Amino acid sequence: MKARQIKTNVYWIGAIDWDRRLFDALIPLPDGTSYNSYLVQGSHKVALIDTVDPTMTEVLMAYLENVPVIDYVIANHAEQDHAGSIPQVLEKYPDAKVVTTPKGRDLLVALLLIPEDRFITVSDGETLSLGGKTLEFIHAPWVHWPETMLTYLREDKILFPCDLFGSHLATTDLYIANEGQVYEAAKRYFAEIMMPFRTSIEKHLEKLNGYKIDIIAPSHGPMYDKASFIMEAYRNWVSGPPKNIVVLPYISMHGSTQKMVEYFVGALAGKGVTVKQFNLAATDIGKLAMALVDAATMVIGTPTVLVGPHPNIAHAAFLANALRPGLQFISIIGSYGWGGKAVEQLAGMIPNLQAEVLAPVLSKGFPTEDDFKALDSLASTIAEKHKERGFA
Ligand code: FEO
């Protein structure tokens, strides 16, 4: 593919990874992804903003075949999907310097063994003139890692935020073409990568209010030619109130927990509560993460296996604990045969979730009429609590 012009002397030179299906050996990528690198040519200097995943270094180097000089490699983020091709770029351009935050330098030295004399570190707000193109560096820790920064191209009003505002979406569209599709992909990305850092991101969004931004050019997925589209979505995801939604991840081995889940979902729906049900035997864990972005309540459905929760449930609980969604209420439903400690063990797995715990409903074997009444009661409690808090 040829370099694609964004503005005069500003180019997208990314790599589209159509076939990647897993990120960090954890996150499902149903629609692939891209690693977007950008070339900015000033009258005196040339900068490359972020590189590409090491699996696609050849794609980047092909773009650079006819680029005789690169003076600066801007490393907004040290994770390898953006920094992993820096060593090859530095090899091709022996005078090029890596421009990054002090923490970024430390990580890049440790992760990629880049010599310390190849770096220029920049402070928050520092600028670098390329000649008619001025790069401003905005420190933005925790938009994914502690070293992250954003780069703003003043003359063209383009923000290069690396992971922030990104979406795992392989597409040849330079800008978003289908808002619904990109909204979903960006929300999934937010859920999996950014949700634990909501407080930091809220501050960064406030800071960005001081910038006029015409284009947001992230390092995953298409660019935004209407910055407000993704910035408003992020504002909603980081600080919007929870919604009248129950997320219900569950597993059933012999049908008892399944019966309880079916009954409970019906009871909640009948009381006007939206339920998002995920059978963890078959669920894309990214969909579960996405549902947690704005749900008010999570109810976990699990049978008891060897005195504890089913291992798939333990995995989901561990993930939810790490993602730190803004859940307000949590409960557990499920069945057991000869006893166990599923509730106690699950409670110990989610210390980060600052949610009120509602009394669980556990049935011995197949649920009885009393168990169904208890499920009705739990559904009523949730519906009332959502109403009291004004969750719509
Ligand atoms: Fe796209 Fe945190 O790397």
mmCIF file of C-alpha atoms and ligand atoms in Angstrom:
data_model
loop_
_atom_site.group_PDB
_atom_site.id
_atom_site.type_symbol
_atom_site.label_atom_id
_atom_site.label_comp_id
_atom_site.label_asym_id
_atom_site.label_seq_id
_atom_site.Cartn_x
_atom_site.Cartn_y
_atom_site.Cartn_z
ATOM 1 C CA MET A 1 0.000 0.000 0.000
ATOM 2 C CA LYS A 2 1.162 3.564 -0.676
ATOM 3 C CA ALA A 3 1.479 6.233 2.004
ATOM 4 C CA ARG A 4 -1.843 8.032 2.378
ATOM 5 C CA GLN A 5 -1.846 11.780 2.705
ATOM 6 C CA ILE A 6 -3.776 13.354 5.572
ATOM 7 C CA LYS A 7 -2.618 16.957 5.154
ATOM 8 C CA THR A 8 0.242 18.539 3.223
ATOM 9 C CA ASN A 9 3.377 16.626 4.259
ATOM 10 C CA VAL A 10 1.498 14.516 6.809
ATOM 11 C CA TYR A 11 0.957 10.841 5.917
ATOM 12 C CA TRP A 12 -0.597 7.682 7.351
ATOM 13 C CA ILE A 13 1.828 4.804 6.885
ATOM 14 C CA GLY A 14 0.177 2.093 8.940
ATOM 15 C CA ALA A 15 0.026 -1.685 8.847
ATOM 16 C CA ILE A 16 -3.380 -3.374 8.742
ATOM 17 C CA ASP A 17 -3.469 -6.688 10.580
ATOM 18 C CA TRP A 18 -6.566 -8.361 9.137
ATOM 19 C CA ASP A 19 -5.914 -11.776 10.639
ATOM 20 C CA ARG A 20 -4.878 -11.081 14.217
ATOM 21 C CA ARG A 21 -7.416 -12.635 16.547
ATOM 22 C CA LEU A 22 -5.825 -12.214 19.985
ATOM 23 C CA PHE A 23 -3.987 -9.358 21.650
ATOM 24 C CA ASP A 24 -1.713 -9.715 24.672
ATOM 25 C CA ALA A 25 -2.555 -13.437 24.396
ATOM 26 C CA LEU A 26 -5.836 -12.458 26.089
ATOM 27 C CA ILE A 27 -8.057 -9.999 24.237
ATOM 28 C CA PRO A 28 -10.181 -11.283 21.339
ATOM 29 C CA LEU A 29 -9.895 -9.241 18.141
ATOM 30 C CA PRO A 30 -12.944 -10.256 16.074
ATOM 31 C CA ASP A 31 -12.230 -7.563 13.478
ATOM 32 C CA GLY A 32 -8.416 -7.606 13.429
ATOM 33 C CA THR A 33 -6.579 -4.353 14.131
ATOM 34 C CA SER A 34 -4.127 -1.874 12.671
ATOM 35 C CA TYR A 35 -0.889 -0.305 13.869
ATOM 36 C CA ASN A 36 -0.918 3.244 12.575
ATOM 37 C CA SER A 37 2.340 5.047 12.054
ATOM 38 C CA TYR A 38 2.443 8.627 10.777
ATOM 39 C CA LEU A 39 5.064 10.599 8.882
ATOM 40 C CA VAL A 40 5.342 14.366 9.364
ATOM 41 C CA GLN A 41 7.711 16.253 7.052
ATOM 42 C CA GLY A 42 8.730 19.783 8.029
ATOM 43 C CA SER A 43 10.936 22.080 5.995
ATOM 44 C CA HIS A 44 13.988 21.127 8.110
ATOM 45 C CA LYS A 45 13.240 17.887 9.901
ATOM 46 C CA VAL A 46 11.197 14.727 9.476
ATOM 47 C CA ALA A 47 9.412 12.856 12.257
ATOM 48 C CA LEU A 48 7.878 9.406 12.386
ATOM 49 C CA ILE A 49 5.103 9.159 14.970
ATOM 50 C CA ASP A 50 4.952 5.659 16.490
ATOM 51 C CA THR A 51 5.925 2.526 14.577
ATOM 52 C CA VAL A 52 4.184 -0.823 14.091
ATOM 53 C CA ASP A 53 4.007 -4.231 15.690
ATOM 54 C CA PRO A 54 7.221 -6.227 15.126
ATOM 55 C CA THR A 55 5.241 -8.834 13.165
ATOM 56 C CA MET A 56 4.655 -6.140 10.514
ATOM 57 C CA THR A 57 7.957 -4.262 10.521
ATOM 58 C CA GLU A 58 8.433 -5.087 6.840
ATOM 59 C CA VAL A 59 5.276 -3.146 5.976
ATOM 60 C CA LEU A 60 6.614 -0.043 7.688
ATOM 61 C CA MET A 61 10.076 -0.393 6.178
ATOM 62 C CA ALA A 62 8.530 -0.654 2.694
ATOM 63 C CA TYR A 63 6.855 2.747 3.231
ATOM 64 C CA LEU A 64 10.190 4.165 4.329
ATOM 65 C CA GLU A 65 12.113 2.913 1.289
ATOM 66 C CA ASN A 66 11.845 6.299 -0.404
ATOM 67 C CA VAL A 67 12.226 8.380 2.745
ATOM 68 C CA PRO A 68 15.918 9.342 2.825
ATOM 69 C CA VAL A 69 15.996 10.910 6.283
ATOM 70 C CA ILE A 70 14.128 10.563 9.537
ATOM 71 C CA ASP A 71 15.332 12.831 12.310
ATOM 72 C CA TYR A 72 12.934 11.894 15.078
ATOM 73 C CA VAL A 73 10.939 8.835 16.025
ATOM 74 C CA ILE A 74 8.183 9.985 18.355
ATOM 75 C CA ALA A 75 7.375 7.170 20.794
ATOM 76 C CA ASN A 76 4.046 8.029 22.402
ATOM 77 C CA HIS A 77 3.905 4.619 24.065
ATOM 78 C CA ALA A 78 6.486 1.903 24.726
ATOM 79 C CA GLU A 79 4.262 -1.126 24.165
ATOM 80 C CA GLN A 80 5.624 -3.237 21.348
ATOM 81 C CA ASP A 81 2.657 -2.912 19.005
ATOM 82 C CA HIS A 82 3.759 0.723 18.518
ATOM 83 C CA ALA A 83 7.393 0.699 19.577
ATOM 84 C CA GLY A 84 8.431 -2.755 18.411
ATOM 85 C CA SER A 85 9.811 -1.609 15.058
ATOM 86 C CA ILE A 86 11.852 1.300 16.472
ATOM 87 C CA PRO A 87 15.131 -0.705 16.499
ATOM 88 C CA GLN A 88 14.868 -1.373 12.750
ATOM 89 C CA VAL A 89 14.041 2.272 12.048
ATOM 90 C CA LEU A 90 17.040 3.396 14.104
ATOM 91 C CA GLU A 91 19.233 0.955 12.230
ATOM 92 C CA LYS A 92 18.153 2.425 8.888
ATOM 93 C CA TYR A 93 18.532 6.009 10.133
ATOM 94 C CA PRO A 94 21.650 6.051 12.355
ATOM 95 C CA ASP A 95 21.260 9.753 13.242
ATOM 96 C CA ALA A 96 17.607 9.518 14.236
ATOM 97 C CA LYS A 97 16.638 10.133 17.867
ATOM 98 C CA VAL A 98 13.734 8.659 19.783
ATOM 99 C CA VAL A 99 11.589 11.371 21.364
ATOM 100 C CA THR A 100 9.632 10.216 24.386
ATOM 101 C CA THR A 101 8.875 10.845 28.067
ATOM 102 C CA PRO A 102 11.531 9.982 30.678
ATOM 103 C CA LYS A 103 9.485 6.937 31.694
ATOM 104 C CA GLY A 104 9.120 6.013 28.039
ATOM 105 C CA ARG A 105 12.895 6.043 27.646
ATOM 106 C CA ASP A 106 13.346 3.756 30.667
ATOM 107 C CA LEU A 107 10.812 1.284 29.335
ATOM 108 C CA LEU A 108 12.191 1.322 25.795
ATOM 109 C CA VAL A 109 15.717 0.708 27.091
ATOM 110 C CA ALA A 110 14.422 -2.202 29.156
ATOM 111 C CA LEU A 111 12.053 -3.719 26.591
ATOM 112 C CA LEU A 112 13.869 -3.151 23.316
ATOM 113 C CA LEU A 113 17.475 -2.630 24.474
ATOM 114 C CA ILE A 114 17.689 0.716 22.656
ATOM 115 C CA PRO A 115 20.920 2.513 23.670
ATOM 116 C CA GLU A 116 20.360 5.485 25.998
ATOM 117 C CA ASP A 117 22.216 7.886 23.685
ATOM 118 C CA ARG A 118 19.505 7.453 21.034
ATOM 119 C CA PHE A 119 16.916 9.301 23.144
ATOM 120 C CA ILE A 120 15.655 12.839 23.598
ATOM 121 C CA THR A 121 13.247 13.071 26.526
ATOM 122 C CA VAL A 122 10.550 15.726 26.536
ATOM 123 C CA SER A 123 8.589 17.333 29.334
ATOM 124 C CA ASP A 124 4.864 18.012 29.348
ATOM 125 C CA GLY A 125 4.019 20.827 26.932
ATOM 126 C CA GLU A 126 7.447 20.856 25.296
ATOM 127 C CA THR A 127 7.499 21.501 21.564
ATOM 128 C CA LEU A 128 9.685 20.388 18.690
ATOM 129 C CA SER A 129 9.800 22.367 15.455
ATOM 130 C CA LEU A 130 10.276 20.479 12.210
ATOM 131 C CA GLY A 131 10.042 23.697 10.195
ATOM 132 C CA GLY A 132 6.460 24.789 9.563
ATOM 133 C CA LYS A 133 5.261 21.796 11.560
ATOM 134 C CA THR A 134 5.328 22.038 15.341
ATOM 135 C CA LEU A 135 4.891 18.991 17.510
ATOM 136 C CA GLU A 136 3.651 19.555 21.055
ATOM 137 C CA PHE A 137 4.006 16.724 23.544
ATOM 138 C CA ILE A 138 1.244 16.261 26.093
ATOM 139 C CA HIS A 139 2.101 13.935 28.950
ATOM 140 C CA ALA A 140 -0.876 11.644 29.543
ATOM 141 C CA PRO A 141 0.122 8.857 31.906
ATOM 142 C CA TRP A 142 -2.053 5.748 32.071
ATOM 143 C CA VAL A 143 -3.569 5.748 28.651
ATOM 144 C CA HIS A 144 -2.496 2.472 28.806
ATOM 145 C CA TRP A 145 0.849 2.476 30.609
ATOM 146 C CA PRO A 146 2.460 5.004 32.992
ATOM 147 C CA GLU A 147 4.779 6.485 30.333
ATOM 148 C CA THR A 148 2.182 7.417 27.710
ATOM 149 C CA MET A 149 2.033 10.794 25.982
ATOM 150 C CA LEU A 150 0.003 12.364 23.171
ATOM 151 C CA THR A 151 1.464 14.377 20.309
ATOM 152 C CA TYR A 152 -0.328 17.406 18.869
ATOM 153 C CA LEU A 153 0.573 18.849 15.483
ATOM 154 C CA ARG A 154 -0.244 22.504 15.954
ATOM 155 C CA GLU A 155 -0.404 23.806 12.396
ATOM 156 C CA ASP A 156 -2.706 21.025 11.180
ATOM 157 C CA LYS A 157 -4.601 20.589 14.479
ATOM 158 C CA ILE A 158 -4.060 16.834 14.467
ATOM 159 C CA LEU A 159 -3.878 14.883 17.712
ATOM 160 C CA PHE A 160 -1.855 11.652 17.668
ATOM 161 C CA PRO A 161 -2.977 9.922 20.893
ATOM 162 C CA CYS A 162 -1.620 6.410 20.226
ATOM 163 C CA ASP A 163 -3.817 3.951 22.198
ATOM 164 C CA LEU A 164 -6.241 6.587 23.507
ATOM 165 C CA PHE A 165 -9.399 6.750 21.335
ATOM 166 C CA GLY A 166 -8.219 3.711 19.352
ATOM 167 C CA SER A 167 -10.228 0.780 18.076
ATOM 168 C CA HIS A 168 -9.171 -2.710 17.126
ATOM 169 C CA LEU A 169 -10.530 -2.611 13.609
ATOM 170 C CA ALA A 170 -8.829 -3.655 10.392
ATOM 171 C CA THR A 171 -10.115 -1.410 7.621
ATOM 172 C CA THR A 172 -8.881 0.372 4.519
ATOM 173 C CA ASP A 173 -11.006 3.384 5.464
ATOM 174 C CA LEU A 174 -8.664 6.147 6.547
ATOM 175 C CA TYR A 175 -11.459 7.861 8.501
ATOM 176 C CA ILE A 176 -14.482 6.317 10.178
ATOM 177 C CA ALA A 177 -17.025 5.346 7.553
ATOM 178 C CA ASN A 178 -19.537 3.493 9.703
ATOM 179 C CA GLU A 179 -20.086 5.305 13.005
ATOM 180 C CA GLY A 180 -21.988 2.423 14.608
ATOM 181 C CA GLN A 181 -19.259 -0.093 13.811
ATOM 182 C CA VAL A 182 -16.466 2.168 15.044
ATOM 183 C CA TYR A 183 -18.406 3.141 18.183
ATOM 184 C CA GLU A 184 -18.722 -0.533 19.081
ATOM 185 C CA ALA A 185 -15.062 -1.287 18.310
ATOM 186 C CA ALA A 186 -13.891 1.782 20.255
ATOM 187 C CA LYS A 187 -16.103 0.891 23.218
ATOM 188 C CA ARG A 188 -14.732 -2.650 23.233
ATOM 189 C CA TYR A 189 -11.220 -1.179 23.126
ATOM 190 C CA PHE A 190 -12.032 1.224 25.957
ATOM 191 C CA ALA A 191 -13.477 -1.622 28.045
ATOM 192 C CA GLU A 192 -10.477 -3.877 27.600
ATOM 193 C CA ILE A 193 -7.648 -1.347 27.738
ATOM 194 C CA MET A 194 -8.752 1.975 29.218
ATOM 195 C CA MET A 195 -11.517 1.258 31.748
ATOM 196 C CA PRO A 196 -9.168 0.697 34.727
ATOM 197 C CA PHE A 197 -7.730 4.191 34.157
ATOM 198 C CA ARG A 198 -10.992 6.151 34.013
ATOM 199 C CA THR A 199 -9.915 8.727 36.592
ATOM 200 C CA SER A 200 -6.715 9.573 34.711
ATOM 201 C CA ILE A 201 -8.526 9.694 31.390
ATOM 202 C CA GLU A 202 -11.134 12.084 32.766
ATOM 203 C CA LYS A 203 -8.329 14.528 33.609
ATOM 204 C CA HIS A 204 -6.726 14.112 30.186
ATOM 205 C CA LEU A 205 -10.060 14.831 28.494
ATOM 206 C CA GLU A 206 -10.341 18.054 30.489
ATOM 207 C CA LYS A 207 -6.847 19.028 29.412
ATOM 208 C CA LEU A 208 -7.694 18.351 25.772
ATOM 209 C CA ASN A 209 -10.558 20.849 26.006
ATOM 210 C CA GLY A 210 -7.861 23.485 25.658
ATOM 211 C CA TYR A 211 -6.862 22.267 22.194
ATOM 212 C CA LYS A 212 -8.546 22.834 18.866
ATOM 213 C CA ILE A 213 -8.565 19.382 17.295
ATOM 214 C CA ASP A 214 -9.658 18.817 13.692
ATOM 215 C CA ILE A 215 -8.439 15.242 13.347
ATOM 216 C CA ILE A 216 -7.716 12.508 15.876
ATOM 217 C CA ALA A 217 -5.225 10.022 14.460
ATOM 218 C CA PRO A 218 -4.952 7.068 16.858
ATOM 219 C CA SER A 219 -2.532 4.194 16.441
ATOM 220 C CA HIS A 220 -5.269 1.545 16.145
ATOM 221 C CA GLY A 221 -8.262 1.726 13.815
ATOM 222 C CA PRO A 222 -9.493 4.543 11.590
ATOM 223 C CA MET A 223 -8.964 8.265 12.201
ATOM 224 C CA TYR A 224 -11.698 10.618 13.374
ATOM 225 C CA ASP A 225 -12.370 13.700 11.239
ATOM 226 C CA LYS A 226 -14.987 14.741 13.806
ATOM 227 C CA ALA A 227 -13.098 14.687 17.108
ATOM 228 C CA SER A 228 -16.261 15.292 19.148
ATOM 229 C CA PHE A 229 -17.624 11.868 18.102
ATOM 230 C CA ILE A 230 -15.067 9.899 20.071
ATOM 231 C CA MET A 231 -14.396 12.503 22.766
ATOM 232 C CA GLU A 232 -18.062 12.623 23.742
ATOM 233 C CA ALA A 233 -18.224 8.833 23.756
ATOM 234 C CA TYR A 234 -15.201 8.739 26.071
ATOM 235 C CA ARG A 235 -16.703 11.364 28.384
ATOM 236 C CA ASN A 236 -19.779 9.199 28.682
ATOM 237 C CA TRP A 237 -17.776 6.029 29.316
ATOM 238 C CA VAL A 238 -15.462 7.543 31.933
ATOM 239 C CA SER A 239 -17.911 9.654 33.877
ATOM 240 C CA GLY A 240 -21.472 8.928 32.745
ATOM 241 C CA PRO A 241 -23.877 7.452 35.336
ATOM 242 C CA PRO A 242 -24.400 3.661 35.308
ATOM 243 C CA LYS A 243 -27.382 2.436 33.341
ATOM 244 C CA ASN A 244 -30.358 0.301 34.346
ATOM 245 C CA ILE A 245 -28.492 -2.819 33.208
ATOM 246 C CA VAL A 246 -27.624 -6.129 34.870
ATOM 247 C CA VAL A 247 -24.668 -8.043 33.433
ATOM 248 C CA LEU A 248 -25.051 -11.744 34.040
ATOM 249 C CA PRO A 249 -22.022 -13.935 33.304
ATOM 250 C CA TYR A 250 -22.764 -17.564 34.097
ATOM 251 C CA ILE A 251 -21.907 -21.202 33.621
ATOM 252 C CA SER A 252 -24.139 -24.215 34.101
ATOM 253 C CA MET A 253 -22.926 -27.821 34.191
ATOM 254 C CA HIS A 254 -26.106 -29.854 34.620
ATOM 255 C CA GLY A 255 -28.859 -27.318 34.017
ATOM 256 C CA SER A 256 -29.731 -26.120 37.538
ATOM 257 C CA THR A 257 -27.886 -22.809 37.313
ATOM 258 C CA GLN A 258 -29.166 -22.441 33.738
ATOM 259 C CA LYS A 259 -32.751 -22.770 35.006
ATOM 260 C CA MET A 260 -32.110 -20.144 37.678
ATOM 261 C CA VAL A 261 -30.542 -17.789 35.152
ATOM 262 C CA GLU A 262 -33.461 -18.142 32.737
ATOM 263 C CA TYR A 263 -35.985 -17.488 35.486
ATOM 264 C CA PHE A 264 -34.028 -14.577 36.929
ATOM 265 C CA VAL A 265 -33.546 -12.896 33.543
ATOM 266 C CA GLY A 266 -37.294 -13.092 32.986
ATOM 267 C CA ALA A 267 -37.972 -11.628 36.426
ATOM 268 C CA LEU A 268 -35.607 -8.705 35.843
ATOM 269 C CA ALA A 269 -36.948 -8.030 32.347
ATOM 270 C CA GLY A 270 -40.482 -8.043 33.742
ATOM 271 C CA LYS A 271 -39.454 -5.286 36.146
ATOM 272 C CA GLY A 272 -38.019 -3.150 33.352
ATOM 273 C CA VAL A 273 -34.338 -3.965 33.914
ATOM 274 C CA THR A 274 -32.173 -4.647 30.855
ATOM 275 C CA VAL A 275 -30.134 -7.837 31.180
ATOM 276 C CA LYS A 276 -27.005 -8.798 29.265
ATOM 277 C CA GLN A 277 -26.552 -12.535 29.663
ATOM 278 C CA PHE A 278 -23.232 -14.247 28.861
ATOM 279 C CA ASN A 279 -22.741 -18.005 28.917
ATOM 280 C CA LEU A 280 -19.022 -18.153 29.654
ATOM 281 C CA ALA A 281 -18.736 -21.562 27.995
ATOM 282 C CA ALA A 282 -19.030 -19.708 24.670
ATOM 283 C CA THR A 283 -18.660 -15.965 25.343
ATOM 284 C CA ASP A 284 -16.229 -13.572 23.705
ATOM 285 C CA ILE A 285 -14.805 -12.062 26.894
ATOM 286 C CA GLY A 286 -14.518 -8.671 25.128
ATOM 287 C CA LYS A 287 -18.310 -8.498 24.852
ATOM 288 C CA LEU A 288 -18.564 -9.069 28.586
ATOM 289 C CA ALA A 289 -16.005 -6.318 29.222
ATOM 290 C CA MET A 290 -17.950 -3.951 26.975
ATOM 291 C CA ALA A 291 -21.187 -4.642 28.848
ATOM 292 C CA LEU A 292 -19.462 -3.765 32.121
ATOM 293 C CA VAL A 293 -18.708 -0.207 30.924
ATOM 294 C CA ASP A 294 -22.138 1.136 31.796
ATOM 295 C CA ALA A 295 -23.924 -1.597 33.780
ATOM 296 C CA ALA A 296 -25.119 -0.756 37.292
ATOM 297 C CA THR A 297 -25.153 -4.368 38.507
ATOM 298 C CA MET A 298 -23.401 -7.671 37.917
ATOM 299 C CA VAL A 299 -24.968 -10.951 39.017
ATOM 300 C CA ILE A 300 -22.722 -13.970 38.640
ATOM 301 C CA GLY A 301 -24.303 -17.352 37.976
ATOM 302 C CA THR A 302 -22.177 -20.310 38.978
ATOM 303 C CA PRO A 303 -22.451 -23.915 40.000
ATOM 304 C CA THR A 304 -20.128 -25.107 42.739
ATOM 305 C CA VAL A 305 -17.130 -27.094 41.496
ATOM 306 C CA LEU A 306 -14.777 -28.666 44.023
ATOM 307 C CA VAL A 307 -16.121 -26.373 46.766
ATOM 308 C CA GLY A 308 -15.601 -23.157 44.775
ATOM 309 C CA PRO A 309 -16.931 -21.287 41.722
ATOM 310 C CA HIS A 310 -16.538 -22.812 38.270
ATOM 311 C CA PRO A 311 -13.032 -21.914 36.922
ATOM 312 C CA ASN A 312 -14.532 -19.988 33.964
ATOM 313 C CA ILE A 313 -16.418 -17.856 36.469
ATOM 314 C CA ALA A 314 -13.243 -17.311 38.490
ATOM 315 C CA HIS A 315 -11.549 -16.122 35.282
ATOM 316 C CA ALA A 316 -14.380 -13.661 34.550
ATOM 317 C CA ALA A 317 -14.382 -12.400 38.157
ATOM 318 C CA PHE A 318 -10.621 -11.876 38.029
ATOM 319 C CA LEU A 319 -10.983 -9.951 34.773
ATOM 320 C CA ALA A 320 -13.837 -7.788 36.100
ATOM 321 C CA ASN A 321 -11.777 -7.032 39.198
ATOM 322 C CA ALA A 322 -8.825 -5.943 37.030
ATOM 323 C CA LEU A 323 -10.977 -3.798 34.712
ATOM 324 C CA ARG A 324 -12.553 -1.938 37.677
ATOM 325 C CA PRO A 325 -15.923 -1.100 36.117
ATOM 326 C CA GLY A 326 -18.203 1.324 37.926
ATOM 327 C CA LEU A 327 -20.600 -1.384 39.164
ATOM 328 C CA GLN A 328 -22.847 -0.359 42.048
ATOM 329 C CA PHE A 329 -24.307 -3.745 43.035
ATOM 330 C CA ILE A 330 -23.140 -7.345 42.870
ATOM 331 C CA SER A 331 -24.758 -10.656 43.667
ATOM 332 C CA ILE A 332 -24.393 -14.374 42.995
ATOM 333 C CA ILE A 333 -26.895 -17.027 42.012
ATOM 334 C CA GLY A 334 -26.332 -20.718 41.371
ATOM 335 C CA SER A 335 -26.603 -24.252 42.589
ATOM 336 C CA TYR A 336 -24.544 -26.640 44.657
ATOM 337 C CA GLY A 337 -24.677 -30.336 45.379
ATOM 338 C CA TRP A 338 -22.923 -31.224 48.580
ATOM 339 C CA GLY A 339 -21.833 -27.805 49.812
ATOM 340 C CA GLY A 340 -18.974 -25.422 49.243
ATOM 341 C CA LYS A 341 -17.606 -21.918 49.505
ATOM 342 C CA ALA A 342 -18.343 -20.434 46.083
ATOM 343 C CA VAL A 343 -19.705 -17.160 47.523
ATOM 344 C CA GLU A 344 -16.804 -16.608 49.931
ATOM 345 C CA GLN A 345 -14.223 -17.438 47.277
ATOM 346 C CA LEU A 346 -15.825 -15.169 44.656
ATOM 347 C CA ALA A 347 -16.089 -12.302 47.139
ATOM 348 C CA GLY A 348 -12.357 -12.624 47.763
ATOM 349 C CA MET A 349 -11.624 -12.349 44.046
ATOM 350 C CA ILE A 350 -13.192 -8.925 43.498
ATOM 351 C CA PRO A 351 -11.696 -6.553 46.107
ATOM 352 C CA ASN A 352 -11.402 -3.704 43.560
ATOM 353 C CA LEU A 353 -15.131 -3.560 42.921
ATOM 354 C CA GLN A 354 -16.561 -1.009 45.307
ATOM 355 C CA ALA A 355 -20.088 -2.318 44.943
ATOM 356 C CA GLU A 356 -22.805 -3.155 47.459
ATOM 357 C CA VAL A 357 -23.183 -6.917 47.758
ATOM 358 C CA LEU A 358 -26.781 -8.127 47.584
ATOM 359 C CA ALA A 359 -27.740 -11.411 49.302
ATOM 360 C CA PRO A 360 -26.976 -14.358 46.991
ATOM 361 C CA VAL A 361 -29.500 -17.014 45.983
ATOM 362 C CA LEU A 362 -28.101 -20.548 46.066
ATOM 363 C CA SER A 363 -30.132 -23.656 45.491
ATOM 364 C CA LYS A 364 -29.259 -27.168 46.597
ATOM 365 C CA GLY A 365 -29.551 -29.050 43.343
ATOM 366 C CA PHE A 366 -32.393 -28.129 40.997
ATOM 367 C CA PRO A 367 -34.128 -24.880 42.056
ATOM 368 C CA THR A 368 -37.342 -25.232 44.067
ATOM 369 C CA GLU A 369 -40.316 -22.872 44.383
ATOM 370 C CA ASP A 370 -38.596 -21.228 47.344
ATOM 371 C CA ASP A 371 -35.518 -20.588 45.207
ATOM 372 C CA PHE A 372 -37.620 -19.009 42.460
ATOM 373 C CA LYS A 373 -39.275 -16.769 45.075
ATOM 374 C CA ALA A 374 -35.817 -15.747 46.282
ATOM 375 C CA LEU A 375 -34.857 -14.911 42.691
ATOM 376 C CA ASP A 376 -38.013 -12.794 42.351
ATOM 377 C CA SER A 377 -37.051 -10.994 45.522
ATOM 378 C CA LEU A 378 -33.482 -10.349 44.300
ATOM 379 C CA ALA A 379 -34.846 -9.037 40.986
ATOM 380 C CA SER A 380 -37.201 -6.689 42.876
ATOM 381 C CA THR A 381 -34.380 -5.431 45.080
ATOM 382 C CA ILE A 382 -32.199 -4.668 42.035
ATOM 383 C CA ALA A 383 -35.029 -2.942 40.153
ATOM 384 C CA GLU A 384 -35.850 -0.798 43.219
ATOM 385 C CA LYS A 385 -32.233 0.130 43.852
ATOM 386 C CA HIS A 386 -31.739 1.145 40.221
ATOM 387 C CA LYS A 387 -34.885 3.263 40.413
ATOM 388 C CA GLU A 388 -33.859 4.893 43.705
ATOM 389 C CA ARG A 389 -30.524 5.904 42.188
ATOM 390 C CA GLY A 390 -32.162 7.195 39.024
ATOM 391 C CA PHE A 391 -30.388 4.744 36.678
ATOM 392 C CA ALA A 392 -32.172 4.820 33.346
HETATM 393 FE FE1 FEO B 1 -1.641 -0.434 21.372
HETATM 394 FE FE2 FEO B 1 -0.848 -0.273 24.736
HETATM 395 O O1 FEO B 1 -0.632 -0.667 22.933
#
